[in-house]
mmCIF file of C-alpha atoms in Angstrom:
data_model
loop_
_atom_site.group_PDB
_atom_site.id
_atom_site.type_symbol
_atom_site.label_atom_id
_atom_site.label_comp_id
_atom_site.label_asym_id
_atom_site.label_seq_id
_atom_site.Cartn_x
_atom_site.Cartn_y
_atom_site.Cartn_z
ATOM 1 C CA UNK A 1 68.281 -85.438 58.518
ATOM 2 C CA UNK A 2 65.491 -87.713 57.741
ATOM 3 C CA UNK A 3 61.795 -86.054 58.264
ATOM 4 C CA UNK A 4 59.765 -87.503 60.924
ATOM 5 C CA UNK A 5 56.762 -89.548 60.057
ATOM 6 C CA UNK A 6 55.314 -89.708 63.469
ATOM 7 C CA UNK A 7 54.021 -93.505 62.934
ATOM 8 C CA UNK A 8 55.643 -96.692 62.985
ATOM 9 C CA UNK A 9 55.164 -98.872 59.733
ATOM 10 C CA UNK A 10 55.347 -102.692 58.987
ATOM 11 C CA UNK A 11 57.515 -104.149 56.167
ATOM 12 C CA UNK A 12 56.118 -107.515 54.908
ATOM 13 C CA UNK A 13 57.976 -109.601 52.669
ATOM 14 C CA UNK A 14 56.108 -110.421 49.510
ATOM 15 C CA UNK A 15 55.233 -114.087 48.991
ATOM 16 C CA UNK A 16 56.972 -116.431 46.592
ATOM 17 C CA UNK A 17 53.999 -117.753 45.689
ATOM 18 C CA UNK A 18 51.187 -115.458 44.191
ATOM 19 C CA UNK A 19 47.496 -115.823 44.091
ATOM 20 C CA UNK A 20 46.542 -115.948 40.398
ATOM 21 C CA UNK A 21 43.021 -115.288 38.793
ATOM 22 C CA UNK A 22 42.253 -119.084 38.490
ATOM 23 C CA UNK A 23 43.330 -119.718 42.049
ATOM 24 C CA UNK A 24 40.796 -119.742 45.102
ATOM 25 C CA UNK A 25 41.069 -119.218 48.811
ATOM 26 C CA UNK A 26 39.327 -121.014 51.556
ATOM 27 C CA UNK A 27 39.240 -119.099 54.955
ATOM 28 C CA UNK A 28 38.018 -120.156 58.346
ATOM 29 C CA UNK A 29 38.101 -118.389 61.786
ATOM 30 C CA UNK A 30 37.196 -115.241 63.471
ATOM 31 C CA UNK A 31 34.893 -112.850 61.727
ATOM 32 C CA UNK A 32 37.918 -110.307 60.791
ATOM 33 C CA UNK A 33 38.492 -113.050 58.045
ATOM 34 C CA UNK A 34 35.117 -112.886 56.705
ATOM 35 C CA UNK A 35 35.735 -109.203 56.392
ATOM 36 C CA UNK A 36 38.955 -109.921 54.224
ATOM 37 C CA UNK A 37 37.004 -112.590 52.424
ATOM 38 C CA UNK A 38 34.028 -110.096 51.725
ATOM 39 C CA UNK A 39 36.422 -107.760 49.776
ATOM 40 C CA UNK A 40 38.066 -110.557 47.675
ATOM 41 C CA UNK A 41 34.660 -111.632 46.605
ATOM 42 C CA UNK A 42 33.632 -107.846 45.740
ATOM 43 C CA UNK A 43 36.882 -108.253 43.897
ATOM 44 C CA UNK A 44 35.501 -111.075 41.943
ATOM 45 C CA UNK A 45 37.945 -113.514 42.999
ATOM 46 C CA UNK A 46 37.452 -117.103 44.225
ATOM 47 C CA UNK A 47 37.430 -116.727 47.951
ATOM 48 C CA UNK A 48 35.113 -119.148 49.914
ATOM 49 C CA UNK A 49 34.448 -119.034 53.686
ATOM 50 C CA UNK A 50 33.987 -121.994 55.984
ATOM 51 C CA UNK A 51 30.183 -122.758 56.020
ATOM 52 C CA UNK A 52 30.272 -123.467 59.661
ATOM 53 C CA UNK A 53 30.537 -119.723 60.178
ATOM 54 C CA UNK A 54 32.793 -117.814 62.550
ATOM 55 C CA UNK A 55 34.977 -119.508 65.113
ATOM 56 C CA UNK A 56 37.569 -117.923 67.197
ATOM 57 C CA UNK A 57 39.912 -120.146 69.079
ATOM 58 C CA UNK A 58 42.533 -122.858 67.771
ATOM 59 C CA UNK A 59 40.835 -125.873 69.199
ATOM 60 C CA UNK A 60 37.635 -125.186 67.848
ATOM 61 C CA UNK A 61 39.132 -124.624 64.415
ATOM 62 C CA UNK A 62 40.899 -128.002 64.743
ATOM 63 C CA UNK A 63 37.841 -129.644 65.457
ATOM 64 C CA UNK A 64 36.129 -128.108 62.419
ATOM 65 C CA UNK A 65 38.942 -128.721 59.861
ATOM 66 C CA UNK A 66 39.170 -132.358 61.089
ATOM 67 C CA UNK A 67 35.527 -133.017 60.470
ATOM 68 C CA UNK A 68 35.856 -131.219 56.855
ATOM 69 C CA UNK A 69 39.298 -133.139 55.893
ATOM 70 C CA UNK A 70 37.685 -136.456 57.153
ATOM 71 C CA UNK A 71 34.128 -135.958 56.016
ATOM 72 C CA UNK A 72 32.876 -136.741 59.514
ATOM 73 C CA UNK A 73 29.218 -136.960 60.355
ATOM 74 C CA UNK A 74 27.558 -134.540 62.535
ATOM 75 C CA UNK A 75 26.402 -136.074 65.712
ATOM 76 C CA UNK A 76 22.972 -135.630 67.194
ATOM 77 C CA UNK A 77 24.585 -135.378 70.589
ATOM 78 C CA UNK A 78 25.903 -131.964 69.443
ATOM 79 C CA UNK A 79 22.499 -130.640 68.584
ATOM 80 C CA UNK A 80 20.659 -128.318 71.014
ATOM 81 C CA UNK A 81 17.585 -126.199 71.004
ATOM 82 C CA UNK A 82 17.907 -122.267 71.005
ATOM 83 C CA UNK A 83 15.089 -120.004 70.644
ATOM 84 C CA UNK A 84 12.635 -122.250 69.389
ATOM 85 C CA UNK A 85 15.099 -123.658 66.744
ATOM 86 C CA UNK A 86 17.956 -126.076 66.633
ATOM 87 C CA UNK A 87 21.637 -125.340 66.557
ATOM 88 C CA UNK A 88 25.231 -127.215 66.801
ATOM 89 C CA UNK A 89 27.587 -126.558 69.594
ATOM 90 C CA UNK A 90 30.230 -127.297 67.073
ATOM 91 C CA UNK A 91 29.170 -124.665 64.541
ATOM 92 C CA UNK A 92 28.192 -120.748 64.615
ATOM 93 C CA UNK A 93 24.609 -119.846 65.494
ATOM 94 C CA UNK A 94 23.816 -118.845 61.795
ATOM 95 C CA UNK A 95 23.848 -122.484 61.096
ATOM 96 C CA UNK A 96 20.261 -123.379 61.969
ATOM 97 C CA UNK A 97 17.147 -125.327 61.364
ATOM 98 C CA UNK A 98 13.605 -126.270 62.530
ATOM 99 C CA UNK A 99 14.458 -129.743 63.214
ATOM 100 C CA UNK A 100 17.482 -131.814 64.432
ATOM 101 C CA UNK A 101 17.339 -133.958 61.451
ATOM 102 C CA UNK A 102 17.186 -131.087 58.849
ATOM 103 C CA UNK A 103 20.089 -129.581 60.898
ATOM 104 C CA UNK A 104 22.332 -132.762 60.669
ATOM 105 C CA UNK A 105 21.712 -132.995 57.037
ATOM 106 C CA UNK A 106 22.582 -129.399 56.525
ATOM 107 C CA UNK A 107 25.911 -129.442 58.171
ATOM 108 C CA UNK A 108 26.772 -132.995 56.544
ATOM 109 C CA UNK A 109 26.177 -131.193 53.145
ATOM 110 C CA UNK A 110 28.476 -128.124 54.421
ATOM 111 C CA UNK A 111 31.074 -130.733 55.446
ATOM 112 C CA UNK A 112 31.200 -132.182 51.971
ATOM 113 C CA UNK A 113 30.895 -128.848 50.330
ATOM 114 C CA UNK A 114 33.931 -127.429 52.477
ATOM 115 C CA UNK A 115 36.043 -130.592 51.742
ATOM 116 C CA UNK A 116 35.762 -130.039 47.818
ATOM 117 C CA UNK A 117 36.684 -126.134 48.496
ATOM 118 C CA UNK A 118 39.487 -126.957 50.561
ATOM 119 C CA UNK A 119 40.853 -129.623 48.368
ATOM 120 C CA UNK A 120 40.912 -127.030 45.277
ATOM 121 C CA UNK A 121 42.091 -123.946 47.322
ATOM 122 C CA UNK A 122 45.541 -122.610 46.475
ATOM 123 C CA UNK A 123 45.779 -120.493 49.630
ATOM 124 C CA UNK A 124 44.099 -121.144 53.028
ATOM 125 C CA UNK A 125 43.720 -118.372 55.492
ATOM 126 C CA UNK A 126 43.300 -119.129 59.285
ATOM 127 C CA UNK A 127 42.217 -116.017 61.324
ATOM 128 C CA UNK A 128 42.699 -116.698 64.963
ATOM 129 C CA UNK A 129 40.588 -114.495 67.427
ATOM 130 C CA UNK A 130 41.053 -115.588 71.176
ATOM 131 C CA UNK A 131 42.855 -118.374 72.862
ATOM 132 C CA UNK A 132 40.044 -118.544 75.272
ATOM 133 C CA UNK A 133 37.741 -121.779 75.098
ATOM 134 C CA UNK A 134 34.365 -123.235 76.238
ATOM 135 C CA UNK A 135 34.570 -126.767 77.587
ATOM 136 C CA UNK A 136 31.166 -128.310 77.478
ATOM 137 C CA UNK A 137 30.558 -130.840 80.136
ATOM 138 C CA UNK A 138 27.795 -132.738 78.332
ATOM 139 C CA UNK A 139 29.999 -133.475 75.456
ATOM 140 C CA UNK A 140 33.273 -133.446 77.399
ATOM 141 C CA UNK A 141 34.922 -131.197 74.833
ATOM 142 C CA UNK A 142 35.638 -127.824 73.678
ATOM 143 C CA UNK A 143 32.720 -126.306 71.518
ATOM 144 C CA UNK A 144 32.849 -123.652 69.110
ATOM 145 C CA UNK A 145 29.891 -121.663 70.387
ATOM 146 C CA UNK A 146 27.983 -121.580 73.726
ATOM 147 C CA UNK A 147 24.443 -121.372 71.865
ATOM 148 C CA UNK A 148 22.791 -119.641 74.808
ATOM 149 C CA UNK A 149 22.976 -122.649 76.875
ATOM 150 C CA UNK A 150 23.021 -122.923 80.772
ATOM 151 C CA UNK A 151 26.347 -121.265 81.712
ATOM 152 C CA UNK A 152 26.838 -124.095 84.408
ATOM 153 C CA UNK A 153 27.651 -126.332 81.714
ATOM 154 C CA UNK A 154 30.513 -124.842 80.705
ATOM 155 C CA UNK A 155 34.120 -124.216 81.893
ATOM 156 C CA UNK A 156 35.905 -121.302 80.122
ATOM 157 C CA UNK A 157 39.489 -121.019 80.195
ATOM 158 C CA UNK A 158 42.871 -119.718 78.290
ATOM 159 C CA UNK A 159 44.671 -122.632 76.606
ATOM 160 C CA UNK A 160 48.414 -122.599 76.847
ATOM 161 C CA UNK A 161 50.951 -121.900 74.202
ATOM 162 C CA UNK A 162 51.621 -125.469 73.950
ATOM 163 C CA UNK A 163 48.133 -126.569 73.605
ATOM 164 C CA UNK A 164 47.382 -123.655 70.793
ATOM 165 C CA UNK A 165 50.694 -124.884 69.161
ATOM 166 C CA UNK A 166 49.425 -128.375 68.950
ATOM 167 C CA UNK A 167 46.118 -127.628 67.625
ATOM 168 C CA UNK A 168 47.864 -125.436 64.909
ATOM 169 C CA UNK A 169 50.196 -128.516 64.106
ATOM 170 C CA UNK A 170 46.950 -130.619 63.741
ATOM 171 C CA UNK A 171 45.328 -128.253 61.674
ATOM 172 C CA UNK A 172 48.426 -128.070 59.044
ATOM 173 C CA UNK A 173 48.894 -131.734 59.024
ATOM 174 C CA UNK A 174 44.959 -132.410 58.249
ATOM 175 C CA UNK A 175 44.785 -129.593 55.345
ATOM 176 C CA UNK A 176 48.181 -131.026 53.862
ATOM 177 C CA UNK A 177 46.659 -134.521 53.991
ATOM 178 C CA UNK A 178 44.097 -133.522 51.429
ATOM 179 C CA UNK A 179 45.693 -130.696 49.697
ATOM 180 C CA UNK A 180 49.534 -130.985 49.706
ATOM 181 C CA UNK A 181 49.845 -127.700 47.446
ATOM 182 C CA UNK A 182 48.065 -125.302 49.905
ATOM 183 C CA UNK A 183 49.835 -122.104 51.148
ATOM 184 C CA UNK A 184 48.477 -121.822 54.563
ATOM 185 C CA UNK A 185 48.358 -118.534 55.896
ATOM 186 C CA UNK A 186 48.138 -117.601 59.600
ATOM 187 C CA UNK A 187 46.904 -114.303 61.045
ATOM 188 C CA UNK A 188 45.837 -113.056 64.644
ATOM 189 C CA UNK A 189 42.652 -110.785 64.627
ATOM 190 C CA UNK A 190 43.175 -107.396 65.787
ATOM 191 C CA UNK A 191 39.364 -107.562 67.089
ATOM 192 C CA UNK A 192 39.880 -106.837 70.885
ATOM 193 C CA UNK A 193 37.745 -108.935 73.402
ATOM 194 C CA UNK A 194 37.168 -106.286 75.816
ATOM 195 C CA UNK A 195 34.999 -108.288 77.792
ATOM 196 C CA UNK A 196 37.639 -110.504 78.785
ATOM 197 C CA UNK A 197 39.501 -107.462 80.473
ATOM 198 C CA UNK A 198 42.549 -105.473 78.769
ATOM 199 C CA UNK A 199 45.110 -107.817 80.611
ATOM 200 C CA UNK A 200 43.068 -110.890 79.818
ATOM 201 C CA UNK A 201 42.814 -109.849 75.920
ATOM 202 C CA UNK A 202 46.548 -109.183 75.672
ATOM 203 C CA UNK A 203 47.655 -112.403 77.439
ATOM 204 C CA UNK A 204 45.106 -114.183 74.915
ATOM 205 C CA UNK A 205 46.492 -112.338 71.583
ATOM 206 C CA UNK A 206 49.964 -113.249 73.090
ATOM 207 C CA UNK A 207 49.297 -116.935 73.373
ATOM 208 C CA UNK A 208 48.042 -116.855 69.689
ATOM 209 C CA UNK A 209 51.134 -115.099 68.481
ATOM 210 C CA UNK A 210 53.538 -117.292 70.137
ATOM 211 C CA UNK A 211 52.014 -120.291 68.763
ATOM 212 C CA UNK A 212 51.815 -119.198 65.195
ATOM 213 C CA UNK A 213 55.488 -118.464 65.624
ATOM 214 C CA UNK A 214 56.068 -122.031 66.516
ATOM 215 C CA UNK A 215 54.176 -123.363 63.293
ATOM 216 C CA UNK A 216 55.352 -120.929 60.753
ATOM 217 C CA UNK A 217 58.126 -121.893 58.405
ATOM 218 C CA UNK A 218 58.225 -118.948 56.063
ATOM 219 C CA UNK A 219 57.198 -121.364 53.042
ATOM 220 C CA UNK A 220 53.953 -123.109 52.808
ATOM 221 C CA UNK A 221 52.925 -122.156 56.180
ATOM 222 C CA UNK A 222 53.328 -118.376 56.570
ATOM 223 C CA UNK A 223 52.316 -115.582 59.266
ATOM 224 C CA UNK A 224 50.372 -112.363 58.003
ATOM 225 C CA UNK A 225 50.533 -109.304 60.359
ATOM 226 C CA UNK A 226 46.902 -108.397 60.632
ATOM 227 C CA UNK A 227 46.986 -107.837 64.368
ATOM 228 C CA UNK A 228 50.394 -105.838 64.031
ATOM 229 C CA UNK A 229 49.161 -103.308 61.247
ATOM 230 C CA UNK A 230 46.300 -102.274 63.147
ATOM 231 C CA UNK A 231 47.720 -102.182 66.596
ATOM 232 C CA UNK A 232 51.278 -100.952 65.751
ATOM 233 C CA UNK A 233 50.831 -99.359 62.114
ATOM 234 C CA UNK A 234 47.447 -97.428 62.486
ATOM 235 C CA UNK A 235 47.781 -97.348 66.015
ATOM 236 C CA UNK A 236 44.683 -94.917 66.379
ATOM 237 C CA UNK A 237 41.173 -94.915 67.669
ATOM 238 C CA UNK A 238 40.031 -93.250 64.364
ATOM 239 C CA UNK A 239 40.628 -96.667 62.881
ATOM 240 C CA UNK A 240 38.353 -98.376 65.003
ATOM 241 C CA UNK A 241 34.431 -98.761 65.096
ATOM 242 C CA UNK A 242 32.054 -96.917 67.930
ATOM 243 C CA UNK A 243 32.555 -100.088 70.048
ATOM 244 C CA UNK A 244 36.272 -99.492 70.024
ATOM 245 C CA UNK A 245 36.966 -102.963 69.600
ATOM 246 C CA UNK A 246 36.392 -103.830 66.079
ATOM 247 C CA UNK A 247 38.488 -102.024 63.091
ATOM 248 C CA UNK A 248 36.861 -99.723 61.069
ATOM 249 C CA UNK A 249 35.827 -100.269 57.618
ATOM 250 C CA UNK A 250 39.062 -98.237 56.604
ATOM 251 C CA UNK A 251 41.123 -100.293 58.725
ATOM 252 C CA UNK A 252 39.970 -103.459 57.211
ATOM 253 C CA UNK A 253 40.697 -102.016 53.724
ATOM 254 C CA UNK A 254 44.120 -100.985 54.867
ATOM 255 C CA UNK A 255 45.029 -104.581 56.244
ATOM 256 C CA UNK A 256 43.256 -105.951 52.847
ATOM 257 C CA UNK A 257 45.596 -104.016 50.678
ATOM 258 C CA UNK A 258 48.796 -105.091 52.453
ATOM 259 C CA UNK A 259 47.335 -108.447 52.125
ATOM 260 C CA UNK A 260 47.004 -107.982 48.391
ATOM 261 C CA UNK A 261 50.555 -106.683 47.920
ATOM 262 C CA UNK A 262 51.806 -109.515 49.746
ATOM 263 C CA UNK A 263 50.044 -112.430 48.052
ATOM 264 C CA UNK A 264 48.457 -111.187 44.930
ATOM 265 C CA UNK A 265 50.132 -111.044 41.577
ATOM 266 C CA UNK A 266 50.105 -107.830 39.762
ATOM 267 C CA UNK A 267 47.327 -108.942 37.364
ATOM 268 C CA UNK A 268 45.153 -110.189 40.044
ATOM 269 C CA UNK A 269 45.455 -106.912 41.884
ATOM 270 C CA UNK A 270 44.418 -105.068 38.584
ATOM 271 C CA UNK A 271 41.618 -107.387 38.205
ATOM 272 C CA UNK A 272 40.401 -107.141 41.480
ATOM 273 C CA UNK A 273 40.522 -103.256 41.408
ATOM 274 C CA UNK A 274 38.339 -103.306 38.167
ATOM 275 C CA UNK A 275 36.084 -105.878 39.465
ATOM 276 C CA UNK A 276 34.999 -104.014 42.531
ATOM 277 C CA UNK A 277 33.621 -101.300 40.268
ATOM 278 C CA UNK A 278 31.520 -103.737 38.625
ATOM 279 C CA UNK A 279 30.308 -105.200 42.070
ATOM 280 C CA UNK A 280 29.396 -101.828 42.912
ATOM 281 C CA UNK A 281 27.097 -101.373 39.817
ATOM 282 C CA UNK A 282 25.104 -104.238 41.210
ATOM 283 C CA UNK A 283 24.160 -102.038 44.009
ATOM 284 C CA UNK A 284 22.966 -99.477 41.333
ATOM 285 C CA UNK A 285 19.029 -98.798 41.525
ATOM 286 C CA UNK A 286 17.138 -96.705 38.951
ATOM 287 C CA UNK A 287 16.087 -93.050 39.760
ATOM 288 C CA UNK A 288 13.563 -93.273 36.868
ATOM 289 C CA UNK A 289 10.622 -95.536 36.951
ATOM 290 C CA UNK A 290 11.236 -96.409 33.295
ATOM 291 C CA UNK A 291 11.592 -100.160 33.475
ATOM 292 C CA UNK A 292 12.982 -100.305 30.001
ATOM 293 C CA UNK A 293 15.504 -97.803 30.517
ATOM 294 C CA UNK A 294 16.783 -99.884 33.798
ATOM 295 C CA UNK A 295 16.485 -103.362 31.611
ATOM 296 C CA UNK A 296 18.859 -101.717 28.953
ATOM 297 C CA UNK A 297 21.247 -100.429 31.771
ATOM 298 C CA UNK A 298 21.504 -104.097 33.096
ATOM 299 C CA UNK A 299 22.068 -105.500 29.415
ATOM 300 C CA UNK A 300 24.933 -103.071 29.031
ATOM 301 C CA UNK A 301 26.468 -103.933 32.359
ATOM 302 C CA UNK A 302 26.330 -107.589 31.365
ATOM 303 C CA UNK A 303 28.115 -106.818 28.303
ATOM 304 C CA UNK A 304 30.616 -105.216 30.460
ATOM 305 C CA UNK A 305 31.103 -108.108 32.390
ATOM 306 C CA UNK A 306 31.433 -110.165 29.360
ATOM 307 C CA UNK A 307 34.174 -108.050 28.155
ATOM 308 C CA UNK A 308 35.912 -107.703 31.206
ATOM 309 C CA UNK A 309 35.898 -111.481 31.314
ATOM 310 C CA UNK A 310 37.566 -111.621 27.721
ATOM 311 C CA UNK A 311 40.067 -108.965 28.526
ATOM 312 C CA UNK A 312 41.382 -111.388 31.490
ATOM 313 C CA UNK A 313 40.901 -114.537 29.356
ATOM 314 C CA UNK A 314 38.384 -115.725 31.955
ATOM 315 C CA UNK A 315 37.298 -119.382 31.160
ATOM 316 C CA UNK A 316 33.630 -120.305 31.216
ATOM 317 C CA UNK A 317 32.694 -121.851 34.640
ATOM 318 C CA UNK A 318 34.602 -119.125 36.553
ATOM 319 C CA UNK A 319 31.979 -118.689 39.233
ATOM 320 C CA UNK A 320 32.288 -115.154 40.454
ATOM 321 C CA UNK A 321 31.647 -113.831 36.836
ATOM 322 C CA UNK A 322 28.793 -116.253 36.107
ATOM 323 C CA UNK A 323 27.244 -115.313 39.756
ATOM 324 C CA UNK A 324 27.637 -111.669 38.433
ATOM 325 C CA UNK A 325 25.858 -112.450 35.121
ATOM 326 C CA UNK A 326 22.876 -114.401 36.558
ATOM 327 C CA UNK A 327 22.172 -111.824 39.369
ATOM 328 C CA UNK A 328 22.210 -108.982 36.382
ATOM 329 C CA UNK A 329 19.798 -111.119 34.305
ATOM 330 C CA UNK A 330 17.630 -111.877 37.531
ATOM 331 C CA UNK A 331 17.255 -108.186 38.175
ATOM 332 C CA UNK A 332 16.168 -107.653 34.690
ATOM 333 C CA UNK A 333 13.430 -110.208 34.786
ATOM 334 C CA UNK A 334 12.289 -108.763 38.308
ATOM 335 C CA UNK A 335 12.291 -105.256 36.897
ATOM 336 C CA UNK A 336 10.085 -105.965 33.726
ATOM 337 C CA UNK A 337 7.678 -108.240 35.573
ATOM 338 C CA UNK A 338 6.933 -105.584 38.184
#
């Protein structure tokens, strides 16, 4: 008799295409995408997030990807005032400025930088959070963020499976137009939108799941089951934060480990595991007030990073390593200057 495990597990077929150290990943979508991206960066991997910030629904992601791939300029009509500053209806509230002109310039800079990153990316991960959208009457379009504008200016509704599918098809087409070799990974965020209501959240997620099923082909467009890992494998409130909506840090790590097993080569998994220890050393602060002792510690850490790079034959110009060395040298300069 087979022993009972009292849980359901998810079997994920390993990807034929593997992420190597020299590769880069571009992510766009909900805040869950940023959490996975952050763990990759802690592993000193070349992982980049969309500079427009968090975005949740397929139609808004479609708009942003189209802007990135076509290097479209931001429009003055999308800029609004919020809390004494200026923000864009087409980006997250973290993209902010003190003047409309400066904000337009910032967004256009973000667009060109994102275009470059997207062209170079070996993998592109798109995390869908909700199928509810906000239609903004003044612009006559769905926007990425309400930016605390008058609620009467919006219509909120859930898009259909066909509409979500059409947006995903356009996203894939636009990405492939500038990066034919990109491996596109679609996933649905396990974050629960409880403010919508339980039934509405379930319908919203179901819409996204059906849409992703319509466009995945198992080859260069794949589906990664973040939603199912948390909801069906972990399946316990112990793995949620105190708001009972966001996965806990342990749950995010569990999903990330599955992602790594699916898409990373063995060398990358080993590299990232060791690199996280280096990243942790950056958070070390001296117990002693001896500045020279701390400076010596930072010098040893720089040498450790240098040796680590040589061990994995990391070529000059690999930005995560260069950024760590720069950060260590800056910490040393600041410590000796105090």
